[in-house]
Coordinates of C-alpha atoms and ligand atoms in Angstrom, one line a residue:
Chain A
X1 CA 21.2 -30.2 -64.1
X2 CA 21.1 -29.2 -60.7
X3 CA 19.4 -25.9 -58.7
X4 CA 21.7 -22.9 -58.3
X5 CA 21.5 -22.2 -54.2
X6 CA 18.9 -20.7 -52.4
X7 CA 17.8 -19.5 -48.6
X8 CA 15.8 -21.7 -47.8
X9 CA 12.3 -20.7 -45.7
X10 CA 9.4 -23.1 -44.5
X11 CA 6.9 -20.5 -42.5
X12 CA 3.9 -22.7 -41.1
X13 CA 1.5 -19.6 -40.7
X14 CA -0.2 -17.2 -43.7
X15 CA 1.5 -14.5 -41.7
X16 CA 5.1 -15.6 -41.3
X17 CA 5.1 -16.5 -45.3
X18 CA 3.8 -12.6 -45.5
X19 CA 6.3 -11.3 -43.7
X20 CA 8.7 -13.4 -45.1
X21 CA 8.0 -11.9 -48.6
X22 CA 7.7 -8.5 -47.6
X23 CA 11.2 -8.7 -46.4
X24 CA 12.4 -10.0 -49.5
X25 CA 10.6 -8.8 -52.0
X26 CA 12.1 -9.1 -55.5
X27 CA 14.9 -11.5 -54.6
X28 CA 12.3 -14.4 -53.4
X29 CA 9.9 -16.8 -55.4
X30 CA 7.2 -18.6 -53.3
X31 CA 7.4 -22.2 -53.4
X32 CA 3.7 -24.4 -54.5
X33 CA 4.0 -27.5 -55.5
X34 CA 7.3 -27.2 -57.5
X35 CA 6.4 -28.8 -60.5
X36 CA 6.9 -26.0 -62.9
X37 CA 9.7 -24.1 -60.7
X38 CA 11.7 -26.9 -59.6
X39 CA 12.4 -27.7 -63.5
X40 CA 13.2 -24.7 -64.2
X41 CA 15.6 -24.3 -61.3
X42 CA 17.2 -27.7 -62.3
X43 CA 17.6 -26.0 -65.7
X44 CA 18.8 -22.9 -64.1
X45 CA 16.8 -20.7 -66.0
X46 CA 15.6 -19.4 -62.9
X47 CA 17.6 -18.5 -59.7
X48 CA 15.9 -17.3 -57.1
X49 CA 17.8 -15.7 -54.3
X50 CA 15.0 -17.0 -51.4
X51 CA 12.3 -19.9 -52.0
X52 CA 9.5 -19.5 -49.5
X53 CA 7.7 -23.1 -49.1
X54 CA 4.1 -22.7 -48.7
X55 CA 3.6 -26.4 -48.4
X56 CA 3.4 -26.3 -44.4
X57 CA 0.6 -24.0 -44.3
X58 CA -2.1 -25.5 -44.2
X59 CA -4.8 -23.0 -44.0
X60 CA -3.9 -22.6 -48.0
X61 CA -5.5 -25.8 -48.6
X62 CA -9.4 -25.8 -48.9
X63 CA -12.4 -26.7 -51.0
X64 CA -15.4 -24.6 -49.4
X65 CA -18.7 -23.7 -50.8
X66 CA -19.7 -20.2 -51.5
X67 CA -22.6 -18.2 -49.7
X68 CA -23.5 -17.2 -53.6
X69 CA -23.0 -21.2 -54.8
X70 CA -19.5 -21.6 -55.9
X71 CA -16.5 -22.5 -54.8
X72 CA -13.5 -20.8 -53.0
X73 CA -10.4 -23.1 -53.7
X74 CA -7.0 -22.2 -51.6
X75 CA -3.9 -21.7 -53.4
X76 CA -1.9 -24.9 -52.2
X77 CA -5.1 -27.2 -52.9
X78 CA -3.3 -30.1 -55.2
X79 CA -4.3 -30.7 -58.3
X80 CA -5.8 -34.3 -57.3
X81 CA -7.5 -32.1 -54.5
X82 CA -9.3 -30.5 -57.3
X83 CA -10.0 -32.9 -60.1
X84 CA -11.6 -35.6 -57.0
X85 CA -13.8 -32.6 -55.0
X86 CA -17.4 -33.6 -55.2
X87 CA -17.7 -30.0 -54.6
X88 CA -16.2 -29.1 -57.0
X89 CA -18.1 -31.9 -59.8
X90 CA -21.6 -30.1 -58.3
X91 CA -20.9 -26.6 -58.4
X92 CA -17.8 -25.9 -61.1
X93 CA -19.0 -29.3 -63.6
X94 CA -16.1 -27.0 -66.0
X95 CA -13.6 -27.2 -63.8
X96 CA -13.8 -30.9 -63.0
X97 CA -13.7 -31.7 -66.7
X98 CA -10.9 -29.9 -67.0
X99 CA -8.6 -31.6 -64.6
X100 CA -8.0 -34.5 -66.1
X101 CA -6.1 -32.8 -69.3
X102 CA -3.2 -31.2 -66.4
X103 CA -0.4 -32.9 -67.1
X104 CA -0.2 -36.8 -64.9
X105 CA -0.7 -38.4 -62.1
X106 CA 2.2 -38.1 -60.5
X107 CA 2.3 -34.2 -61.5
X108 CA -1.1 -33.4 -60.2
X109 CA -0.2 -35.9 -56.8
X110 CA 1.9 -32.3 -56.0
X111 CA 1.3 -29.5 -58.1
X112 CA -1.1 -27.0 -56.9
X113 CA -4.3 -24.7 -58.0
X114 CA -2.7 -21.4 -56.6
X115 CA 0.6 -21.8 -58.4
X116 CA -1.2 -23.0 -61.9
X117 CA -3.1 -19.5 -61.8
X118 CA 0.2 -17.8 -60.6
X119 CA 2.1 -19.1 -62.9
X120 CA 0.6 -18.3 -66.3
X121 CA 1.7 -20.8 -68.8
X122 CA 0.4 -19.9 -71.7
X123 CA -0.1 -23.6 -72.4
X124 CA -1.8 -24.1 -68.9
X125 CA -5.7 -24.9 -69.3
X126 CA -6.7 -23.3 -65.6
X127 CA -5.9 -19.3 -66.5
X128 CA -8.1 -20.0 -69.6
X129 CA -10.5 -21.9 -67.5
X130 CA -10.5 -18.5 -64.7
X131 CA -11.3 -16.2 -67.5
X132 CA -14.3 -18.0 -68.9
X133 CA -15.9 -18.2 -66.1
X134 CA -15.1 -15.0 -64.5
X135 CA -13.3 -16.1 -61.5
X136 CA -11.4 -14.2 -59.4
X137 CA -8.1 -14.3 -57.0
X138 CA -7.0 -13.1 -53.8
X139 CA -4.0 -11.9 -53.7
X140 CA -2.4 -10.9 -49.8
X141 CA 0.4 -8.5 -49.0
X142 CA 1.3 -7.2 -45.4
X143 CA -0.3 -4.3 -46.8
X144 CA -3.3 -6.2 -47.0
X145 CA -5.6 -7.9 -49.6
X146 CA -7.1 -7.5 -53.0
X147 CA -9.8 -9.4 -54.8
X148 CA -8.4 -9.3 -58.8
X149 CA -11.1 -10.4 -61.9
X150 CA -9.4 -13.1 -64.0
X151 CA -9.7 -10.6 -67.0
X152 CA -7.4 -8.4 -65.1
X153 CA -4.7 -10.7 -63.6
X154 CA -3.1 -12.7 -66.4
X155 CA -1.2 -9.6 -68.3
X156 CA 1.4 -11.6 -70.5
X157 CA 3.8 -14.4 -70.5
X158 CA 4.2 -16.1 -67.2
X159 CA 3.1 -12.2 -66.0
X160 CA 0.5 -11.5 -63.5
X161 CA -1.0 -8.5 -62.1
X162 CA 1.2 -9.9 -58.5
X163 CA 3.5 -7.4 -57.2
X164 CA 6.8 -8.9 -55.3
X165 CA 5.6 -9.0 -52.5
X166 CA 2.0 -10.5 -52.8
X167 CA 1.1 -14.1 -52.1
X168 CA -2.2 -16.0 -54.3
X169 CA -3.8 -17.0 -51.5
X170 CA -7.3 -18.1 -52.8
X171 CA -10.0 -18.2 -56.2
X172 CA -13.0 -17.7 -56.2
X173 CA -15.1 -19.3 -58.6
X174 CA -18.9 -17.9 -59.1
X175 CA -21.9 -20.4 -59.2
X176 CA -22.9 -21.6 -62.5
X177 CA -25.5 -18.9 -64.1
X178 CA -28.9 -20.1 -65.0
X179 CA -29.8 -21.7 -68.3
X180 CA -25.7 -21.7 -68.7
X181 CA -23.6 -24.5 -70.3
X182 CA -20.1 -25.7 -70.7
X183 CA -17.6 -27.6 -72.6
X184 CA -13.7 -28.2 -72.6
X185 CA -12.0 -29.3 -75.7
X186 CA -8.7 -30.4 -76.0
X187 CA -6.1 -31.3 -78.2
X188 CA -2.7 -32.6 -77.0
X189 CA 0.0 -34.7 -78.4
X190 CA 0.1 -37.2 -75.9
X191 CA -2.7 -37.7 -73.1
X192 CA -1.3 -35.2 -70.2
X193 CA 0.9 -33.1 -72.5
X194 CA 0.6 -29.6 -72.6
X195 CA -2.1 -28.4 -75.0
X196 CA -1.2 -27.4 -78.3
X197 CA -4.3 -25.8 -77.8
X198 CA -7.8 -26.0 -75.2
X199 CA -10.6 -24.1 -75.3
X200 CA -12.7 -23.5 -72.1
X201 CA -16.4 -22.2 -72.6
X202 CA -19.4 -21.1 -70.6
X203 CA -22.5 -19.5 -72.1
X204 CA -25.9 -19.1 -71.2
X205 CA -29.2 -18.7 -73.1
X206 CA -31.8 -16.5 -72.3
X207 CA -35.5 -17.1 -72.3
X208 CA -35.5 -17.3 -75.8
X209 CA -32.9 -19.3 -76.4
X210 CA -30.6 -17.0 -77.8
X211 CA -27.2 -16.7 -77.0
X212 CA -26.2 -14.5 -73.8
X213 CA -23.3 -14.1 -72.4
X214 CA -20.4 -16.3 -74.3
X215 CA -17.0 -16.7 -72.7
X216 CA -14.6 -18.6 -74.7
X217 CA -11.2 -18.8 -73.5
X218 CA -8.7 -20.4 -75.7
X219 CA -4.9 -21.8 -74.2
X220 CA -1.7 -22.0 -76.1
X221 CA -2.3 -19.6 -78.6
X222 CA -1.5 -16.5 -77.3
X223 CA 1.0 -14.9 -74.3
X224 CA -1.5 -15.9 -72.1
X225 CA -5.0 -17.5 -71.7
X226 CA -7.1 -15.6 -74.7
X227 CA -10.4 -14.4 -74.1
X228 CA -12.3 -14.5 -78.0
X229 CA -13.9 -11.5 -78.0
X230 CA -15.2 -11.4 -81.7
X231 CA -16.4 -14.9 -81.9
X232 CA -18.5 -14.1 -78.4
X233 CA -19.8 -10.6 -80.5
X234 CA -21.1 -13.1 -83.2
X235 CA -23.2 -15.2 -80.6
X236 CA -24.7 -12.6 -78.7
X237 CA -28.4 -12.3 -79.5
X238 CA -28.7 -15.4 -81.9
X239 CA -30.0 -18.8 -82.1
X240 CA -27.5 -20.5 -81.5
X241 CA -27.6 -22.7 -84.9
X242 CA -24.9 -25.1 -86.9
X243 CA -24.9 -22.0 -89.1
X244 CA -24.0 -19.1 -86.4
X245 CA -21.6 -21.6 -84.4
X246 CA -20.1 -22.0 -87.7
X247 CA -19.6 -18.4 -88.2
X248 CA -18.1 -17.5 -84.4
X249 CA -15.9 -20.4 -84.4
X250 CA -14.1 -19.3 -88.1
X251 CA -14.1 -15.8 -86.6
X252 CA -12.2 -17.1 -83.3
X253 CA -9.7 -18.5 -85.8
X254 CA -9.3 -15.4 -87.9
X255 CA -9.5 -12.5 -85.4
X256 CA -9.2 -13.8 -81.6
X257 CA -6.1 -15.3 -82.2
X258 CA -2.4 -15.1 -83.2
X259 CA -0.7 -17.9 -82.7
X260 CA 2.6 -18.7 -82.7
X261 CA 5.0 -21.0 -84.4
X262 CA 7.0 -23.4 -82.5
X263 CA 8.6 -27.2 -82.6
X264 CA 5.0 -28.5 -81.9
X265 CA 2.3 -27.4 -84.3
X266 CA 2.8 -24.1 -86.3
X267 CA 0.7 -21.0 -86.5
X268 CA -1.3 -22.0 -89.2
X269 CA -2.1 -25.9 -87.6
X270 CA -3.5 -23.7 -83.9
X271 CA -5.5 -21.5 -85.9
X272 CA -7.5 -24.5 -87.7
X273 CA -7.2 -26.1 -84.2
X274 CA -9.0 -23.1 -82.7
X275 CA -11.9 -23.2 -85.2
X276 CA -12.4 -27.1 -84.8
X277 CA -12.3 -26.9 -81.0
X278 CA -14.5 -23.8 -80.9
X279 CA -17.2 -25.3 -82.9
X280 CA -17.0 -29.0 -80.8
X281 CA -17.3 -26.7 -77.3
X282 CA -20.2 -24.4 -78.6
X283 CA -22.0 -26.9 -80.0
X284 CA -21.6 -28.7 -76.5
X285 CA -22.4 -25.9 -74.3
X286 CA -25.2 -24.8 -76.1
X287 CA -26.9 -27.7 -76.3
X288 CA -26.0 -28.4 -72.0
X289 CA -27.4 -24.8 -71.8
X290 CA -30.5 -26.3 -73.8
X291 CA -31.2 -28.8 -71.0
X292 CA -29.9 -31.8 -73.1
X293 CA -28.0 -34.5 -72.2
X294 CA -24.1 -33.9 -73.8
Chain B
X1 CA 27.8 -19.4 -46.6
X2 CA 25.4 -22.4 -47.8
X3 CA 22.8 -23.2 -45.6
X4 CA 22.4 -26.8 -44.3
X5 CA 19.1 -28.2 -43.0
X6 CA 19.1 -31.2 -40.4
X7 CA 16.0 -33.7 -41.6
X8 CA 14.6 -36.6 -40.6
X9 CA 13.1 -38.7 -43.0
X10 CA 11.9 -42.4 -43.3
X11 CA 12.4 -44.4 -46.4
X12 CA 11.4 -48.0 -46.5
X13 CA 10.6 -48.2 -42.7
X14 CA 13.9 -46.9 -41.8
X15 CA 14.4 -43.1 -40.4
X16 CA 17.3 -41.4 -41.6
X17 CA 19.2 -38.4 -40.1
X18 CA 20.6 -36.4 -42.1
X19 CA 22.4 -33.0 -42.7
X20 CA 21.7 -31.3 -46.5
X21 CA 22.0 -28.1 -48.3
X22 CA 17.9 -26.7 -49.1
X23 CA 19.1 -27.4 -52.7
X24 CA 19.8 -31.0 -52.9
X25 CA 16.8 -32.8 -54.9
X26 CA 15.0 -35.4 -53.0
X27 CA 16.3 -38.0 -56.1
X28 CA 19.7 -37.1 -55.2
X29 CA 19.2 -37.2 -51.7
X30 CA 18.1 -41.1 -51.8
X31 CA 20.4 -42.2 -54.5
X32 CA 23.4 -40.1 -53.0
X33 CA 22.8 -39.4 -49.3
X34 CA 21.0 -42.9 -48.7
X35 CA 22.7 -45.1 -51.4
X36 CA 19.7 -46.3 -52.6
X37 CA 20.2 -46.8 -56.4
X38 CA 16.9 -47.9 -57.2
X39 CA 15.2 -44.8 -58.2
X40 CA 16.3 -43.9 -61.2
X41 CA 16.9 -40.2 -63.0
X42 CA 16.4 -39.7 -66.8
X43 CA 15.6 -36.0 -67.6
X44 CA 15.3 -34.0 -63.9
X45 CA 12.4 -32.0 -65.5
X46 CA 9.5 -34.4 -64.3
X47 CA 8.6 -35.3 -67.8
X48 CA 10.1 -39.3 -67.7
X49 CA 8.7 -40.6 -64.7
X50 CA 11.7 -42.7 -64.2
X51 CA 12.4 -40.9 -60.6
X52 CA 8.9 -41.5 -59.4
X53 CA 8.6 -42.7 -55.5
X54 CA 5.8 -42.7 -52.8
X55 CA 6.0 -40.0 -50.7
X56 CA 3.4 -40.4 -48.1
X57 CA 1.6 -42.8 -50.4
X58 CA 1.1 -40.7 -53.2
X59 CA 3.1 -40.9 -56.4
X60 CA 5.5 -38.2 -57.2
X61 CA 8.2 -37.0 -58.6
X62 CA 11.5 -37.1 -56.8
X63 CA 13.1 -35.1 -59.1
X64 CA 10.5 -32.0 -58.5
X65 CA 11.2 -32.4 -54.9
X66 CA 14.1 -30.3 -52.2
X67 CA 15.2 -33.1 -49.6
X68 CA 14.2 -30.9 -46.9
X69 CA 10.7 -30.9 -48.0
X70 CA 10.9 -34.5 -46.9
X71 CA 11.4 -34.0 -43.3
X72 CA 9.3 -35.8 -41.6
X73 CA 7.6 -37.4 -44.5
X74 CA 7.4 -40.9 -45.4
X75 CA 9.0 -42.2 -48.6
X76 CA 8.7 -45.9 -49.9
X77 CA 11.3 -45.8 -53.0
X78 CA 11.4 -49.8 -55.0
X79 CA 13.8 -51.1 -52.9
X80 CA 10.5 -50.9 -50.7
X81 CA 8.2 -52.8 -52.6
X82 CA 9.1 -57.0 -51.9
X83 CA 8.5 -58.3 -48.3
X84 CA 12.0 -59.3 -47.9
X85 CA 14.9 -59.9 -50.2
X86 CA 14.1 -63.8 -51.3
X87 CA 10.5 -61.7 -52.8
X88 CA 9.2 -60.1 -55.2
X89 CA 5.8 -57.9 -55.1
X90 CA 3.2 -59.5 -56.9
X91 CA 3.9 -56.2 -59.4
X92 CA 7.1 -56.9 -60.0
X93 CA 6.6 -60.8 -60.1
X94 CA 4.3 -59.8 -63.0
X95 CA 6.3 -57.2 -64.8
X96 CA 8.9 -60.1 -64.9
X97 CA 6.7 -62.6 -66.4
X98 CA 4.9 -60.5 -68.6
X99 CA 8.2 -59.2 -70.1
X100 CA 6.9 -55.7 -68.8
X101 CA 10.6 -54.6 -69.3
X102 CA 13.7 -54.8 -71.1
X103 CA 17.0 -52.7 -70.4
X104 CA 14.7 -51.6 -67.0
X105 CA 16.0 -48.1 -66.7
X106 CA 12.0 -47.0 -66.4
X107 CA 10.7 -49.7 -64.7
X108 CA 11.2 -48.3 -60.8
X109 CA 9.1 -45.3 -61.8
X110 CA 6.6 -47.9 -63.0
X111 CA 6.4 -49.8 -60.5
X112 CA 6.1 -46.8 -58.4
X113 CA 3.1 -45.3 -59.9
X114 CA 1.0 -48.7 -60.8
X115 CA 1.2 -49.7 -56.8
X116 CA -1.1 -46.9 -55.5
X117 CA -3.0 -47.1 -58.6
X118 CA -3.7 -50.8 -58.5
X119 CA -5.1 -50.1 -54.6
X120 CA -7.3 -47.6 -55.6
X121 CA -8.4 -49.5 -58.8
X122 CA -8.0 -53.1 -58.4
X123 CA -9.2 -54.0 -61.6
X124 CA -8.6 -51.2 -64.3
X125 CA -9.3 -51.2 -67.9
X126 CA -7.0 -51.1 -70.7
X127 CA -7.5 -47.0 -71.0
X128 CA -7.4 -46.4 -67.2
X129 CA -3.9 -48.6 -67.5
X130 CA -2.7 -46.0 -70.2
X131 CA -4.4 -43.6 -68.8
X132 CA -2.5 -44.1 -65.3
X133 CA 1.5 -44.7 -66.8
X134 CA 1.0 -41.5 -69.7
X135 CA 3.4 -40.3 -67.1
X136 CA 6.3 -42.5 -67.4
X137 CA 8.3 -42.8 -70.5
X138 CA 9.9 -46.4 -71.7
X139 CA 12.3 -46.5 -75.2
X140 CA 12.1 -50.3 -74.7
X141 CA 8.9 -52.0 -74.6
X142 CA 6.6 -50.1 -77.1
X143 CA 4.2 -50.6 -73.8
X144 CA 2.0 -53.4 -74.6
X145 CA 3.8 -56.1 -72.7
X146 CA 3.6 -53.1 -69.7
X147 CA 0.3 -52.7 -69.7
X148 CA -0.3 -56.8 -69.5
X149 CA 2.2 -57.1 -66.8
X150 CA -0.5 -54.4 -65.1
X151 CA -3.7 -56.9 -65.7
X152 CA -1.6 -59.6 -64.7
X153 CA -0.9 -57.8 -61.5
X154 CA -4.3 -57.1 -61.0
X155 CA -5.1 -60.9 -61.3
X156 CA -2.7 -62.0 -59.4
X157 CA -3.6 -59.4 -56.4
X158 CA -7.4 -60.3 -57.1
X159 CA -5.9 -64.4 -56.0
X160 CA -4.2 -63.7 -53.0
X161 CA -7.0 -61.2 -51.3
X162 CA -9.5 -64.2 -52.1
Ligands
LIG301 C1 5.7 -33.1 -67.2 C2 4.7 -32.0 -66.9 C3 3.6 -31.8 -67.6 C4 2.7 -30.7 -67.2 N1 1.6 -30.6 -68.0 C5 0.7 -29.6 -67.7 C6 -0.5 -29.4 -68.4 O1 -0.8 -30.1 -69.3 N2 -1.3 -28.3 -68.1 C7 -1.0 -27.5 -67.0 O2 -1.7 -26.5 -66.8 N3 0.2 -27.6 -66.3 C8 1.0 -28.7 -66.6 N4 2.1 -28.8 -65.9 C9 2.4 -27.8 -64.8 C10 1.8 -28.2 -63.5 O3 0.4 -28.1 -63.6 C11 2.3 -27.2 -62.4 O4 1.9 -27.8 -61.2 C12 1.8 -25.8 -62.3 O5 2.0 -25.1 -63.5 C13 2.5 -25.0 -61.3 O6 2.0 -25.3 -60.1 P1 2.9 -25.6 -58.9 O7 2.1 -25.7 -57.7 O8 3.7 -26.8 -59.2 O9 3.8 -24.3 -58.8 P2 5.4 -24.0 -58.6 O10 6.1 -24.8 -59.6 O11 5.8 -24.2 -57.2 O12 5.4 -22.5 -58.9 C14 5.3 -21.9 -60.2 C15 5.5 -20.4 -60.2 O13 4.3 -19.8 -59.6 C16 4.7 -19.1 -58.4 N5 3.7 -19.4 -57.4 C17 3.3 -20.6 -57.0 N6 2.3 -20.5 -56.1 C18 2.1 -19.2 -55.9 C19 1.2 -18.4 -55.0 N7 0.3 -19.0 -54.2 N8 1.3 -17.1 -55.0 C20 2.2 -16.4 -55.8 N9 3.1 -17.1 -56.6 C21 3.0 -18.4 -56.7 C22 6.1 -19.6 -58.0 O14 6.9 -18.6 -57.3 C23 6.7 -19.9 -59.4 O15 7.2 -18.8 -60.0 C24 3.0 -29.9 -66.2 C25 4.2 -30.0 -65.4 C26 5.1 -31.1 -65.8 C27 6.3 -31.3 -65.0
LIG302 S1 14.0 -37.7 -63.7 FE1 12.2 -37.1 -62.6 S2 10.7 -37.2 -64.2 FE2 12.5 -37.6 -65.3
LIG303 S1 12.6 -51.1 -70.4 FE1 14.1 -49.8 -71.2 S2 13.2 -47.9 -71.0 FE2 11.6 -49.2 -70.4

């Protein structure tokens, strides 16, 4: 197994890499970390023509605080960047928990935030993560940039709303919302497998403690991270008791999703997956929202 | 026309020059280019761990790596670990009386990832031990007798700083 050839570019400014893409456009593939195109080169499944190494820029790599109390994370921030920012633990508790379930060590020592989101595994636990909590990325062209919601980038398998020539060059992740809790569930074969299937949730309650505002986002289920609508339409406006969890997590199962069948757990085994996970991270959340200790 | 790419890069103290296509995977360029055998490659899809080195201290994957994203860089690979050739590391020294391996394909990506890890945490528990080698693969050991090799590491590390 061994990578077809390639032109090989290393630009050291956000510009050069720009212009570097502009020129090539369809032909080229940006380079991150490598940990998800490097095996697939050595597999030659893919072949790009140009590989554009973003890993000597080094205005790609930040952790900063937001003016409205999140986080902006750059695109080449590593993994282990991520998963050890005290930033990140304070303002984005969902993200932190999350980091530990992407994939290794070794594999987070190099693979990046930026090219997670970019590349949409359907598998991958940070596109899910985006969408629940509404983040947002940055995407830069020569022709400029765009701010694009979560709910609007991922579009399908390993799809994005990119075009060739744009570059992730940042998220943005919002401030936790008031009275607003979290939870990440997980089940994977081995520890720092892919997940047969995660669920990422935030949700907050409103003065009454009813439910407001649920965002469940579910991974390896779908063509890409799947927002469950229905079960969210069950919570709104309700207590959130065992009862009503209950009901919003079987829903999740039966409407939200349709998995597929493959050499690691079939349809029917993510589905039942989905309604267990559900019903551990709303019970969770709702009870962080709540004020208690989880 | 294949490009080539001129890079510098030290391994084990020593700075190599070399001249290499953008294509060439780090793991190929040390166990080819360099001769250095050591590091080992089982599936060149970074899920075995056997290919791991230290590159600028942190644990990686050589195998997930172009050779000229090296340059300049600083690699240790296992040949680096022991002070000299008449010694081991205290790692090794305890992988070998633990019984921490058998045929030893895996073992240099072992060793490779537990030597940062036991810096950082000098005296891990049994789940942060899992926890830290659920990257590296071994069809030999069943892992038990690598995970005491680790806490006798740690002890035996925990001796000589004292
Ligand atoms: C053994 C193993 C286990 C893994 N387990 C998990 C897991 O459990 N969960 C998980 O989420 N991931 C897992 N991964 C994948 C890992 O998290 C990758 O790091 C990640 O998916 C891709 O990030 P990267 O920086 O390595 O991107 P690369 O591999 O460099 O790039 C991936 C794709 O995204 C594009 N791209 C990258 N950055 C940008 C950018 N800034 N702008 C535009 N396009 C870009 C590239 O052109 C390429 O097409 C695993 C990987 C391995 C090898
Ligand atoms: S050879 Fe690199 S991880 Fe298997
Ligand atoms: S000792 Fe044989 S694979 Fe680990």
């Amino acid at each position: 197994m061994k990578p077809p050839p390639f032109a090989y570019h290393a630009p050291t400014t956000l510009d050069e890499a720009l212009q570097l893409m502009a020129e090539h456009g369809y032909g080229a593939k940006v380079l991150a970390g490598g940990q998800s195109l490097i095996a697939t080169m050595n597999f030659r499944l893919a072949a790009p023509a140009v590989l554009i190494d973003l890993n000597k820029i080094p205005e790609l790599s930040i952790i900063q605080p937001t003016a409205e109390g999140g986080a902006l994370v750059g695109a080449m921030t590593r993994h282990v960047q991520v998963e050890q920012s005290e930033l990140i633990a304070r303002t984005a508790p969902l993200l932190h928990a999350t980091m530990p379930h992407i994939a290794h060590p070794q594999i987070r020592n190099r693979g990046t935030f930026g090219g997670s989101i970019a590349h949409a595994d359907p598998a991958a636990e940070l596109p899910a993560f985006l969408r629940a909590v509404r983040g947002q990325v940055l995407a830069q062209s020569r022709r400029g940039q765009r701010w694009i919601d979560a709910d609007d980038f991922f579009i399908g398998l390993f799809s994005t709303a990119l075009e060739p020539d744009e570059i992730v060059t940042a998220v943005r992740l919002p401030a936790m919302p008031a009275r607003s809790g979290w939870s990440m569930q997980e089940l994977s074969r081995r520890h720092g497998d892919f997940a047969l299937v995660a669920v990422e949730a935030l949700l907050t309650l409103d003065a009454d403690g009813a439910c407001d505002d649920v965002r469940l986002a579910f991974c390896g289920v779908g063509e890409g991270p799947v927002l469950a609508t229905a079960a969210a339409a069950v919570l709104q406006g309700q207590r959130p008791t065992a009862e009503v969890i209950e009901a919003a997590a079987a829903i999740a199962a039966s409407d939200d999703v349709d998995p597929h069948s493959d050499v690691h757990a079939t349809s029917a085994y993510r589905r039942h997956l989905v309604d267990v996970l559900a019903k551990r991270a709303l019970t969770a959340a709702c009870a962080r929202a709540a004020g208690e200790e989880v | 026309m294949n490009q080539i790419m001129k890079i510098s890069v030290t391994v084990n103290g020593v700075l190599y020059e070399r001249s290499v296509e953008p294509r060439l995977l780090l793991s190929d360029f040390i166990r080819h280019e360099l001769g250095l055998t050591g590091t080992h490659v089982g599936c060149e899809h970074g899920v075995c761990g056997a290919c791991t080195i230290l590159f600028d201290g942190a644990a990686v994957r050589s195998c997930l790596m172009f050779a000229v994203q090296a340059d300049a860089h600083e690699i240790v690979t296992v040949e680096g670990l022991s002070p000299d050739p008449q010694h081991l590391d205290a790692l090794q020294e305890a992988f070998w009386e633990a019984h921490g391996l058998q045929c030893g394909f895996c073992t240099p990506g072992f060793l490779m990832t537990l030597k940062p890890f036991l810096a950082q945490n000098p005296d891990p528990s049994d789940e942060e031990i899992r926890e830290a080698i659920s990257g590296n693969l071994c069809r030999c050991t069943g892992y038990e007798h690598i995970v005491d090799a680790v806490k006798l590491a740690a002890a035996k590390m925990k001796e000589s700083s004292s």
